[in-house]
Amino acid sequence: MTAATHSSLFPQVPESADAVLAGLDPEQREVALALHGPVCVLAGAGTGKTRAITHRIAYGVRAGILPPASVLAVTFTNRAAGEMRGRLRQLGAGGVQARTFHSAALRQLQYFWPKAVGGDLPRLLERKVQLVAEAAARCRVRLDRNELRDVTGEIEWAKVTQTVPADYPAAVAKSLRDAPRDAAEIGQIYAMYEQLKRDRGVIDFEDVLLLTVGILQDRHDIADQIRRQYQHFVVDEYQDVSPLQQRLLDLWLGDRDNLCVVGDASQTIYSFTGATPDHLLNFRVRHPGATVVKLVRDYRSTPQVVHLANGLLGQARGRAAEHRLELISQRDPGPEPAYTEYPDEPAEAEGTARRIRELIASGVPAGEIAVLYRINAQSEVYEQALADAGVPYQLRGAERFFEREEVRKAGVALRGAARAGGNDALLDDVEDLPAQVRAVLSSNGWTPEPPTGSGAVRDRWESLAALVRLAEDFARAKPGATLSDLVAELDERAAAQHAPTVQGVTLASLHAAKGLEWDAVFLVGLTEGMMPITYAKTDEQVEEERRLLYVGVTRAREHLSLSWALSRSPGGRASRRPTRFLKGLRPGSGKPGAAGTGGGGGIDRGSGSGRRKRRGPVLCRVCGATLTEAGEMKLMRCEDCPSDMDEALYERLREWRAEQARGLGQPAYCVFTDKTLMAIAEQVPGSDGELSAISGVGARKLDRFGADVLAICAGEEPGGDDEAV
């Protein structure tokens, strides 16, 4: 019986301290016996880290070495804390506190607030979104629901990294963070939000940690009281600790060193929330005498899955990669990972659903199967494919596609346009069904080109783009179909996908899958631009994307499938490429190469003027691939390759374009498309000739908008009002 074998639901409590150690492997046993001084456990995926640390605590308690009330075990989710408490009870150590950082801090804050400050603790703000919305309104900034969520996330990041409002713009620039709006603007909203909280006597989730830190720093008597109670600390998932959480942990510890941390730098995937593996990687520097134990025996996955996981990390770079763990599978051999290339995304979804049906027919429970993707917007095509195949599914960490706000609003708009028929001005001079849908959805935020950057704005666009693609497919399948026919089809699909699914296949993003595992995992959409995601620009961001794929691979116990599609829709140009992370690992992919490199041939980076004559094929200036689509040739790079454009200039151009579009009463893309703006922001033209050489800037638009665009590119304010013609 291995250390990871599932026990019964109600195991017997071990009879003695020595019995607690039974069944542990040598390294896990070493962790359990290391009860004094600083201990650092480097635990790879599937190596039984929770088992090791809970048995460590239980052994110390049962042996009389650790008083139960003196131990505080902290982790990051209520689910993980609950699991830890349950295991400790089963091991006869029920008196130990196992909490999240926030739960432990809130408990202390509630107890000590009257003594430290006086009166009752301010009311805890359950949801900060409404107050952030009010702060934005007071700053005269309009945020839609999705932008509001993104700005709220930025405020949370600033607080856990201990960044005050005035320092936020500089912190964003230093960290190369892709802020959803202008950093100075977010800093103003952040400052107003903090002022509103003070005025109303409320605190938020992050304030719980900040205030606890403040009290422990200022009131040594209270700090001493807490340190007398808690003398032994255990921190799980230590690679996810934020600077603020580390500060709180330091204050809990004082000058003592009875600390055991557990983590894996190769599973650091939440840096956008303020998490950093630096505390784990620097642990032995801060604690030179620490006991270090490495857990590398993988009890979760077959040798075939583990081999791929090790191969992924073998190509990694950076500091975290220097501390990677080489896993050793403890399971019997299983099937090789399956690599499948599909012609388009619908075919990929249908093929995945078909394979899932085969697995279920072979005896794999639907609840032991997962489909994992990079962003939530990818779920719709898999929801539909599974529904069409009669396979029950459940979404984790995201709303169902047809329950998303932007999809509901789009449905209302399409239904209204269908009822209005020829009386809807949006549909004037628009004939075919896809064009009608694009015209209607353009008023809901859809544009021909996706927005740059990450976050909810991009997710919303992806949802609307999925509806546009659905309309295109529907029109091809049913020539002559009307907008009313499409609305009826959407209603039928929504009704079918709302059926109860108690035990179904899990659909989840890779981030939401952290900490979970299944017998069979399908990693889908593994193309450049999605994995790594297109807005991962720096080496550090690309390496985090590699770690995210590693997390996905290591969720699989036995069956692992990796797939990608060469084009977005049926009949589309097969221009996509499988992720660079699989080069040298998947069959026929050759040896691993430098990240971002492509096929043979040199890279023509262009001159910026667009006037140089080129010989032979036009090559992407990033990866070297041959370009054939007009939009890509305009940018001199593949659509999915990272951009080196001036982001600030691009945003100024977008704001200017929005003003022009409002004045003209037309969609923004009628002024310039997103891709044309991107080309302008990348080439930064300085003359009429250079601007006119950019595809999409014809003589008419040059005459109409050229002076404004060149002024913006020169860092000046556009002058004069363009007359609406």
XYZ file of C-alpha atoms in Angstrom:
725
model
C 0.000 0.000 0.000
C 1.619 3.255 -1.151
C 1.554 6.545 0.659
C -1.087 7.893 -1.681
C -3.524 4.978 -1.660
C -7.025 6.174 -0.919
C -8.165 5.099 2.537
C -11.743 4.491 3.593
C -14.000 7.424 4.251
C -13.853 6.780 7.993
C -10.360 5.542 8.856
C -9.411 4.347 12.304
C -7.574 6.870 14.475
C -3.978 5.626 14.919
C -3.502 3.990 18.321
C -0.184 5.678 19.096
C 2.274 8.304 17.935
C 4.365 5.638 16.225
C 1.260 4.407 14.403
C 0.882 7.888 12.899
C 4.167 7.310 11.064
C 3.021 4.030 9.537
C 2.679 4.129 5.754
C 4.851 7.190 5.226
C 7.678 6.954 2.724
C 11.222 7.787 3.935
C 11.070 11.458 2.943
C 7.572 11.981 4.346
C 8.729 10.304 7.558
C 11.689 12.686 7.704
C 9.247 15.609 7.502
C 7.109 14.140 10.265
C 10.104 13.745 12.570
C 11.516 17.237 11.957
C 9.634 18.965 14.774
C 12.118 21.637 15.820
C 13.712 24.626 14.150
C 12.976 25.896 10.644
C 11.890 23.224 8.160
C 11.483 23.693 4.409
C 9.616 20.989 2.492
C 10.016 21.214 -1.284
C 7.128 19.101 -2.498
C 6.459 18.335 -6.149
C 3.003 17.782 -7.598
C 1.341 14.592 -6.367
C 4.025 13.793 -3.786
C 1.743 13.734 -0.742
C 2.698 17.049 0.842
C -0.572 17.430 2.754
C -0.143 13.912 4.075
C 3.400 14.705 5.186
C 2.621 17.920 7.063
C -0.584 16.662 8.702
C 1.256 13.549 9.930
C 4.063 15.802 11.161
C 1.625 17.830 13.257
C -0.268 14.751 14.433
C 2.911 12.915 15.404
C 4.145 15.926 17.387
C 0.797 16.212 19.176
C 0.417 12.478 19.863
C 4.024 12.240 21.086
C 3.433 15.096 23.530
C 5.994 17.335 21.841
C 3.551 19.871 20.332
C 0.642 21.061 22.500
C -2.338 21.170 20.082
C -3.314 24.733 21.002
C 0.221 25.963 20.279
C 0.117 25.002 16.585
C -1.235 27.257 13.841
C -1.358 25.784 10.330
C -2.205 28.266 7.574
C -3.016 27.856 3.920
C -4.771 29.820 1.180
C -8.267 28.455 0.612
C -11.086 27.440 2.906
C -11.237 24.122 1.051
C -7.582 23.362 1.813
C -7.940 24.473 5.449
C -11.023 22.292 5.858
C -9.234 19.303 4.347
C -6.324 19.820 6.717
C -8.614 20.011 9.760
C -10.376 16.836 8.668
C -7.139 14.909 8.282
C -5.855 16.117 11.655
C -9.054 14.938 13.356
C -8.678 11.524 11.718
C -5.135 11.361 13.089
C -6.191 12.272 16.640
C -4.989 15.912 16.562
C -8.307 17.714 16.484
C -7.265 20.613 18.730
C -4.904 22.157 16.165
C -5.917 25.400 14.451
C -5.882 25.102 10.635
C -7.009 28.304 8.945
C -6.453 30.590 6.002
C -4.275 33.665 6.551
C -7.352 35.874 6.491
C -9.384 33.699 8.835
C -6.592 33.578 11.428
C -5.971 37.330 11.173
C -9.683 38.199 11.433
C -10.054 36.071 14.550
C -7.136 37.885 16.206
C -8.344 41.286 15.038
C -11.827 40.756 16.463
C -10.393 39.682 19.810
C -7.779 42.413 20.223
C -9.469 45.403 18.555
C -11.269 46.639 21.730
C -7.981 46.522 23.640
C -5.809 48.003 20.883
C -8.140 50.619 19.418
C -11.326 50.666 21.462
C -14.931 50.082 20.514
C -16.156 47.498 18.033
C -14.230 46.346 15.004
C -15.429 48.232 11.896
C -17.882 46.361 9.716
C -16.233 44.056 7.196
C -17.096 44.956 3.615
C -18.181 41.665 2.078
C -17.949 42.939 -1.524
C -15.857 45.943 -2.428
C -17.127 46.286 -5.999
C -19.949 48.707 -5.168
C -17.640 51.018 -3.243
C -15.062 50.896 -6.041
C -17.838 51.850 -8.467
C -18.741 54.839 -6.322
C -15.075 55.833 -6.056
C -14.752 55.698 -9.851
C -17.892 57.808 -10.275
C -16.513 60.430 -7.890
C -13.331 60.491 -9.968
C -15.536 60.945 -13.053
C -14.395 57.665 -14.540
C -16.979 55.420 -16.177
C -16.411 51.695 -15.675
C -18.590 48.923 -17.011
C -19.133 45.807 -14.959
C -16.107 43.966 -16.309
C -13.765 46.925 -16.041
C -15.009 47.390 -12.497
C -13.964 43.844 -11.668
C -10.528 44.390 -13.163
C -9.932 47.674 -11.315
C -11.063 46.023 -8.085
C -8.479 43.301 -8.691
C -5.809 45.961 -9.192
C -6.674 47.537 -5.833
C -6.417 44.126 -4.166
C -3.025 43.536 -5.795
C -1.786 46.932 -4.626
C -2.833 46.254 -1.060
C -1.304 42.788 -0.748
C 1.950 44.137 -2.191
C 1.758 46.977 0.367
C 1.524 49.644 -2.338
C -0.227 52.892 -1.364
C -2.343 54.775 -3.943
C 0.305 57.411 -4.662
C 2.877 54.713 -5.469
C 0.578 52.547 -7.619
C 1.610 53.910 -11.076
C 5.307 53.481 -10.300
C 4.712 49.979 -8.902
C 2.849 48.954 -12.059
C 5.654 50.244 -14.263
C 8.324 48.518 -12.171
C 6.528 45.167 -12.162
C 5.659 45.368 -15.898
C 2.077 44.708 -14.867
C -0.552 44.941 -17.605
C -3.023 47.313 -15.909
C -6.581 47.300 -17.334
C -6.700 51.122 -17.500
C -4.358 54.082 -17.162
C -2.302 53.535 -13.991
C -2.705 57.126 -12.785
C -6.457 56.803 -13.212
C -6.549 53.577 -11.190
C -4.381 55.220 -8.526
C -6.969 58.003 -8.183
C -9.824 55.507 -7.891
C -7.816 53.536 -5.312
C -7.228 56.690 -3.225
C -10.912 57.659 -3.365
C -11.935 54.099 -2.438
C -9.749 54.242 0.672
C -11.232 57.634 1.576
C -14.796 56.319 1.236
C -13.978 53.385 3.517
C -12.631 55.709 6.168
C -15.676 57.981 5.897
C -18.063 55.057 6.381
C -16.108 53.168 8.989
C -15.733 49.921 7.041
C -12.771 47.689 6.240
C -12.179 45.255 3.405
C -10.661 41.805 3.166
C -7.099 43.066 2.689
C -7.487 45.518 5.589
C -7.881 42.520 7.879
C -4.247 41.613 7.222
C -3.033 45.226 7.158
C -4.702 46.123 10.464
C -3.493 42.959 12.166
C 0.040 43.767 11.013
C -0.350 47.317 12.312
C -1.526 46.201 15.750
C 1.225 43.600 16.124
C 3.847 46.189 15.113
C 2.571 48.899 17.478
C 1.409 46.847 20.451
C 4.215 44.613 21.678
C 2.044 43.350 24.552
C -0.533 41.994 22.103
C 2.177 40.514 19.885
C 3.692 38.793 22.919
C 0.291 37.381 23.898
C -0.225 35.858 20.449
C 3.314 34.475 20.425
C 2.760 32.840 23.810
C -0.242 30.992 22.391
C 1.111 30.042 18.967
C 4.628 28.677 19.125
C 4.682 26.357 16.109
C 3.687 27.405 12.593
C 3.058 25.429 9.413
C 2.474 27.200 6.074
C 1.166 25.239 3.094
C 1.518 26.419 -0.546
C 4.308 28.747 0.581
C 5.127 29.690 -3.020
C 1.847 31.649 -3.079
C 2.643 33.917 -0.104
C 2.278 37.650 -0.787
C 4.558 40.282 0.779
C 1.775 41.262 3.172
C 1.171 37.673 4.295
C 4.910 37.185 4.815
C 4.989 40.331 6.963
C 2.162 38.972 9.117
C 3.910 35.609 9.429
C 7.122 37.333 10.545
C 5.206 39.185 13.258
C 3.555 35.984 14.457
C 6.958 34.324 14.694
C 8.895 37.121 16.373
C 12.456 35.992 17.002
C 11.585 32.275 17.022
C 12.210 29.771 14.263
C 9.660 26.985 14.830
C 8.362 27.275 11.290
C 7.645 24.596 8.690
C 6.900 25.751 5.140
C 5.786 23.601 2.229
C 5.781 24.600 -1.417
C 6.879 24.127 -4.995
C 8.274 27.060 -6.983
C 7.293 25.253 -10.185
C 3.630 25.699 -9.267
C 3.757 29.490 -8.875
C 0.920 30.631 -11.146
C -0.700 33.484 -9.226
C 1.849 36.283 -9.528
C -0.916 38.554 -10.878
C -2.479 38.469 -7.383
C 0.777 39.422 -5.649
C 2.026 35.898 -4.925
C 5.772 35.380 -5.219
C 7.993 32.297 -4.832
C 10.839 34.483 -3.518
C 10.017 33.719 0.117
C 10.258 29.983 -0.581
C 13.419 30.313 -2.659
C 15.062 32.559 -0.049
C 14.047 30.432 2.934
C 17.443 28.799 3.313
C 19.121 32.200 3.053
C 16.999 33.597 5.868
C 17.309 30.368 7.870
C 20.793 28.940 7.174
C 20.320 26.049 9.595
C 16.977 24.931 8.162
C 16.149 21.283 7.613
C 15.316 20.861 3.930
C 13.381 17.829 2.707
C 12.495 17.182 -0.923
C 9.417 15.140 -1.805
C 9.780 13.800 -5.343
C 7.939 10.456 -5.235
C 4.827 11.120 -7.310
C 1.919 8.941 -6.192
C -0.652 10.645 -8.405
C 0.466 10.218 -11.997
C 1.753 7.422 -14.201
C 5.392 7.395 -15.379
C 4.226 8.591 -18.791
C 2.527 11.704 -17.360
C 5.442 12.372 -15.016
C 7.928 12.091 -17.896
C 6.110 14.845 -19.785
C 5.890 17.025 -16.661
C 9.628 16.668 -16.062
C 10.289 17.455 -19.714
C 8.315 20.685 -19.499
C 10.317 21.882 -16.504
C 13.553 20.702 -18.112
C 13.146 23.508 -20.683
C 12.277 26.158 -18.075
C 14.442 29.181 -17.358
C 14.754 31.617 -14.502
C 15.247 31.346 -10.787
C 12.261 29.113 -10.085
C 13.511 26.683 -12.736
C 16.839 26.389 -10.921
C 14.945 24.836 -8.001
C 12.740 22.486 -10.009
C 12.089 19.006 -8.681
C 12.564 15.888 -10.815
C 9.520 13.758 -10.050
C 9.685 9.946 -9.837
C 6.408 8.147 -10.482
C 5.406 5.445 -8.014
C 2.565 4.114 -10.160
C 2.397 1.328 -12.706
C 2.868 2.359 -16.344
C -0.135 3.759 -18.175
C -0.977 5.019 -21.648
C 1.248 7.559 -23.366
C -0.051 11.137 -23.503
C -2.075 11.668 -26.665
C -1.210 14.602 -28.938
C -3.905 15.558 -31.432
C -3.898 18.258 -34.092
C -7.284 19.389 -35.401
C -8.119 21.538 -38.428
C -10.277 23.976 -36.417
C -11.677 24.685 -32.958
C -15.109 23.036 -33.443
C -13.374 19.889 -34.661
C -11.135 19.978 -31.585
C -14.148 20.284 -29.288
C -16.049 17.520 -31.087
C -13.009 15.237 -31.049
C -12.515 15.877 -27.334
C -16.174 15.114 -26.604
C -15.964 11.914 -28.663
C -12.879 10.758 -26.754
C -14.579 11.561 -23.457
C -17.551 9.413 -24.426
C -15.169 6.555 -25.179
C -13.505 6.930 -21.768
C -16.857 6.940 -19.999
C -17.904 3.842 -21.965
C -14.668 2.154 -20.880
C -15.513 2.714 -17.218
C -13.931 6.077 -16.326
C -16.527 8.054 -14.301
C -17.540 11.376 -15.834
C -16.617 13.060 -12.555
C -13.036 11.823 -12.967
C -12.569 13.622 -16.301
C -11.636 17.273 -16.848
C -11.237 19.597 -19.819
C -8.804 22.398 -18.972
C -8.260 25.572 -20.987
C -6.347 28.846 -20.629
C -9.230 31.341 -20.386
C -12.891 30.937 -19.439
C -14.083 32.251 -22.812
C -12.889 28.966 -24.363
C -15.525 26.989 -22.494
C -18.494 27.637 -24.802
C -17.456 25.402 -27.680
C -16.744 22.546 -25.214
C -20.020 23.080 -23.377
C -21.811 22.751 -26.707
C -19.798 19.751 -27.900
C -20.399 17.852 -24.655
C -24.086 18.784 -24.657
C -24.410 17.586 -28.265
C -22.682 14.336 -27.293
C -25.028 13.827 -24.341
C -22.165 14.062 -21.826
C -23.003 15.782 -18.513
C -20.592 18.510 -17.454
C -20.063 21.063 -14.725
C -18.241 24.372 -14.872
C -15.735 25.282 -12.214
C -14.639 28.864 -11.570
C -16.829 30.422 -14.255
C -20.438 31.096 -15.140
C -22.063 28.956 -17.778
C -21.629 30.557 -21.162
C -25.282 31.506 -21.620
C -25.457 32.850 -18.061
C -22.659 35.372 -18.575
C -23.884 38.951 -18.414
C -22.460 39.951 -21.785
C -24.058 36.906 -23.435
C -27.443 37.639 -21.856
C -27.273 41.274 -22.999
C -26.238 40.182 -26.471
C -29.229 37.828 -26.576
C -31.560 40.678 -25.644
C -30.050 42.890 -28.368
C -30.314 40.166 -31.010
C -33.888 39.375 -30.005
C -34.817 43.058 -30.248
C -33.198 43.379 -33.661
C -34.996 40.248 -34.868
C -38.352 41.693 -33.774
C -37.616 45.070 -35.371
C -36.633 43.457 -38.652
C -36.065 46.051 -41.354
C -36.895 48.878 -38.958
C -33.604 48.563 -37.057
C -31.165 51.251 -38.191
C -28.233 49.037 -37.225
C -29.208 46.617 -39.989
C -29.463 49.187 -42.792
C -27.480 48.004 -45.814
C -26.566 44.762 -43.998
C -27.721 41.669 -45.823
C -26.287 38.345 -44.667
C -26.906 36.898 -41.185
C -23.307 37.044 -39.843
C -23.045 40.699 -40.864
C -26.330 41.409 -39.079
C -25.021 39.789 -35.891
C -21.742 41.687 -36.097
C -23.642 44.957 -36.565
C -25.877 44.309 -33.540
C -23.054 43.145 -31.291
C -20.827 46.086 -32.237
C -23.062 48.163 -29.947
C -22.407 45.658 -27.142
C -18.622 45.849 -27.269
C -17.685 43.480 -30.105
C -14.977 44.709 -32.491
C -13.357 42.987 -35.479
C -10.078 42.779 -33.588
C -9.673 41.690 -29.948
C -8.704 44.206 -27.277
C -5.120 44.123 -26.093
C -4.168 42.945 -22.632
C -5.812 40.567 -20.228
C -8.736 40.608 -17.855
C -12.498 40.729 -18.028
C -12.592 43.050 -21.052
C -10.803 40.430 -23.133
C -13.016 37.645 -21.700
C -16.140 39.635 -22.603
C -14.897 40.167 -26.138
C -14.165 36.452 -26.470
C -17.753 35.648 -25.421
C -19.196 38.002 -28.045
C -16.751 36.702 -30.652
C -18.003 33.186 -29.903
C -21.549 34.362 -30.755
C -20.296 35.873 -34.015
C -18.572 32.589 -34.918
C -21.745 30.698 -34.001
C -23.725 32.929 -36.387
C -21.189 32.295 -39.146
C -21.402 28.522 -38.636
C -25.210 28.653 -38.451
C -25.429 30.613 -41.711
C -23.151 28.128 -43.491
C -25.187 25.197 -42.211
C -28.562 26.818 -43.011
C -28.353 29.172 -45.991
C -31.182 31.659 -45.909
C -31.573 31.531 -42.124
C -32.840 34.742 -40.534
C -31.911 36.556 -37.353
C -35.083 35.145 -35.778
C -33.913 31.634 -36.658
C -30.589 32.301 -34.956
C -32.295 33.640 -31.819
C -34.412 30.477 -31.660
C -31.238 28.388 -32.019
C -29.571 30.298 -29.163
C -32.615 29.751 -26.946
C -32.563 26.008 -27.658
C -28.855 25.782 -26.906
C -29.221 27.709 -23.660
C -32.070 25.457 -22.535
C -30.120 22.296 -23.362
C -27.058 23.433 -21.443
C -28.985 24.333 -18.305
C -29.888 20.720 -17.665
C -28.870 19.504 -14.167
C -25.428 17.929 -14.119
C -24.674 16.328 -10.797
C -21.838 14.033 -11.799
C -20.297 15.471 -14.895
C -17.082 16.211 -16.706
C -15.344 19.231 -15.184
C -14.724 22.236 -17.425
C -12.232 24.607 -15.823
C -9.486 27.078 -16.505
C -5.960 25.979 -15.686
C -5.852 28.431 -12.778
C -9.089 27.052 -11.309
C -7.720 23.493 -11.567
C -4.839 24.122 -9.137
C -4.991 21.685 -6.225
C -7.329 19.246 -8.001
C -6.777 15.976 -9.849
C -8.648 13.630 -12.188
C -8.148 10.216 -13.776
C -8.292 11.795 -17.237
C -7.354 15.336 -18.261
C -7.769 17.024 -21.651
C -5.563 20.082 -22.160
C -7.068 21.950 -25.101
C -6.317 25.008 -27.214
C -2.538 24.635 -26.859
C -1.495 27.113 -29.540
C 0.887 30.043 -29.574
C -1.033 33.090 -28.416
C -3.090 31.046 -25.992
C -0.284 29.051 -24.367
C 1.649 31.179 -23.692
C -1.118 33.771 -23.736
C -0.420 36.588 -26.175
C -0.041 39.252 -23.488
C 2.735 37.342 -21.705
C 5.507 39.636 -22.906
C 8.433 39.314 -20.523
C 10.558 36.221 -19.927
C 9.119 35.931 -16.415
C 5.551 36.047 -17.722
C 6.294 33.412 -20.359
C 7.865 31.155 -17.722
C 4.754 31.488 -15.562
C 2.727 30.316 -18.563
C 5.013 27.263 -18.786
C 4.386 26.568 -15.106
C 0.654 26.878 -15.727
C 0.862 24.165 -18.388
C 2.932 22.074 -15.939
C 0.152 22.403 -13.372
C -2.327 21.235 -16.005
C -0.257 18.198 -16.949
C 0.215 17.151 -13.329
C -3.560 17.147 -12.686
C -3.817 13.854 -14.637
C -3.513 10.512 -12.876
C -3.562 8.216 -15.915
C -5.045 9.566 -19.145
C -3.638 12.786 -20.587
C -4.616 14.349 -23.903
C -3.072 17.505 -25.385
C -4.611 19.135 -28.441
C -4.616 22.236 -30.615
C -6.418 23.550 -33.687
C -4.711 25.000 -36.765
C -7.486 27.516 -37.431
C -10.297 29.139 -35.512
C -13.201 28.103 -37.737
C -13.889 25.493 -40.428
C -12.336 26.456 -43.738
C -10.058 29.024 -42.121
C -6.381 29.367 -42.944
C -4.250 26.877 -40.999
C -1.965 29.547 -39.564
C -1.765 28.540 -35.935
C 1.146 26.692 -34.392
C 1.210 24.376 -31.382
C 2.683 25.852 -28.228
C 6.447 26.253 -28.075
C 6.388 24.510 -24.686
C 5.804 21.125 -26.343
C 8.686 21.427 -28.788
C 10.978 18.429 -28.369
C 8.360 16.679 -26.213
C 5.566 15.847 -28.625
C 6.296 13.378 -31.429
C 7.787 14.896 -34.555
C 8.469 18.318 -33.024
C 12.254 18.152 -33.126
C 14.537 19.392 -30.393
C 13.562 22.134 -27.955
C 14.439 25.579 -29.250
C 14.526 29.068 -27.905
C 11.123 30.290 -26.827
C 9.438 32.209 -29.580
C 11.532 30.889 -32.464
C 9.867 29.500 -35.506
C 10.772 27.953 -38.803
C 13.798 28.592 -40.906
C 14.631 31.794 -42.701
C 15.652 35.195 -41.534
C 13.421 37.805 -39.938
C 12.659 40.983 -41.862
C 11.886 43.570 -39.180
C 10.876 46.263 -41.657
C 11.949 49.876 -41.653
C 8.893 51.500 -40.149
C 8.061 53.413 -43.311
C 6.485 50.495 -45.103
C 8.139 51.585 -48.384
C 10.962 49.075 -48.601
C 10.459 46.478 -51.316
C 10.733 42.931 -50.046
C 11.918 39.883 -51.892
C 10.302 36.533 -51.368
C 7.751 35.781 -48.630
C 6.905 38.251 -45.878
C 8.183 36.832 -42.602
C 7.027 37.461 -39.049
C 9.594 39.693 -37.346
C 9.084 37.764 -34.068
C 9.032 34.060 -34.949
C 10.039 33.972 -38.625
C 6.875 32.285 -39.927
C 5.617 33.160 -43.403
C 2.780 35.708 -43.330
C -0.124 35.443 -45.766
C -3.054 37.290 -44.167
C -3.353 41.027 -44.808
C -3.756 41.875 -41.127
C -0.603 40.008 -40.164
C 1.364 41.476 -43.054
C 0.236 44.906 -41.880
C 1.776 44.259 -38.470
C 4.788 42.375 -39.846
C 4.142 39.637 -37.306
C 1.802 36.749 -36.601
C -1.366 37.784 -34.846
C -0.496 35.558 -31.887
C 3.117 36.703 -31.536
C 3.954 39.245 -28.805
C 3.707 42.911 -29.800
C 6.371 45.538 -29.129
C 4.037 48.446 -29.724
C 3.864 51.588 -27.606
C 0.958 50.615 -25.319
C 0.409 54.184 -24.088
C 0.246 55.472 -27.665
C -2.185 52.708 -28.587
C -4.509 53.674 -25.724
C -4.383 57.363 -26.730
C -5.266 56.385 -30.291
C -8.182 54.247 -29.044
C -9.533 57.122 -26.957
C -9.256 59.485 -29.933
C -10.957 56.927 -32.187
C -13.841 56.527 -29.723
C -14.455 60.294 -29.782
C -14.401 60.345 -33.587
C -16.793 57.383 -33.782
C -19.251 59.053 -31.413
C -19.175 62.198 -33.535
C -19.767 60.193 -36.701
C -22.421 57.979 -35.132
C -20.616 54.891 -36.395
C -18.843 51.896 -34.818
C -15.239 52.606 -33.867
C -13.836 50.257 -36.512
C -15.284 52.517 -39.231
C -12.619 55.064 -38.252
C -9.705 52.614 -37.977
C -9.700 48.951 -37.036
C -7.854 47.804 -33.928
C -5.229 46.185 -36.123
C -4.586 49.437 -37.987
C -4.203 51.256 -34.665
C -1.793 48.563 -33.495
C 0.255 48.965 -36.670
C 0.367 52.743 -36.128
C 1.419 52.274 -32.498
C 4.145 49.831 -33.538
C 5.544 51.882 -36.440
C 4.892 55.400 -34.979
C 4.789 57.227 -38.325
C 6.196 60.753 -38.448
C 4.949 61.926 -41.832
C 2.008 61.635 -44.225
C 4.034 59.254 -46.365
C 4.853 56.901 -43.496
C 1.254 56.949 -42.274
C -0.244 56.328 -45.724
C 2.072 53.322 -46.181
C 0.244 51.503 -43.372
C -2.465 49.211 -44.673
C -5.882 50.532 -43.681
C -4.876 54.202 -44.018
C -6.053 55.130 -47.492
C -6.014 58.564 -49.123
C -9.500 59.404 -47.819
C -8.692 58.543 -44.202
C -5.304 60.199 -44.455
C -6.966 63.429 -45.537
C -9.646 63.107 -42.888
C -7.724 61.860 -39.846
C -4.032 62.065 -40.750
C -3.228 65.335 -38.968
C -4.770 64.125 -35.704
C -3.015 60.749 -35.834
C 0.390 62.263 -36.550
C -0.107 64.769 -33.722
C -0.907 61.949 -31.279
C 2.128 59.971 -32.472
C 4.272 63.050 -31.834
C 2.939 63.308 -28.280
C 0.824 66.356 -29.074
C -2.870 67.036 -28.691
C -4.890 66.545 -31.892
C -6.086 69.907 -33.214
C -9.253 70.946 -34.924
C -12.510 69.090 -35.310
C -13.007 66.697 -38.158
C -16.284 67.292 -39.906
C -18.538 64.279 -40.126
C -18.807 63.510 -43.800
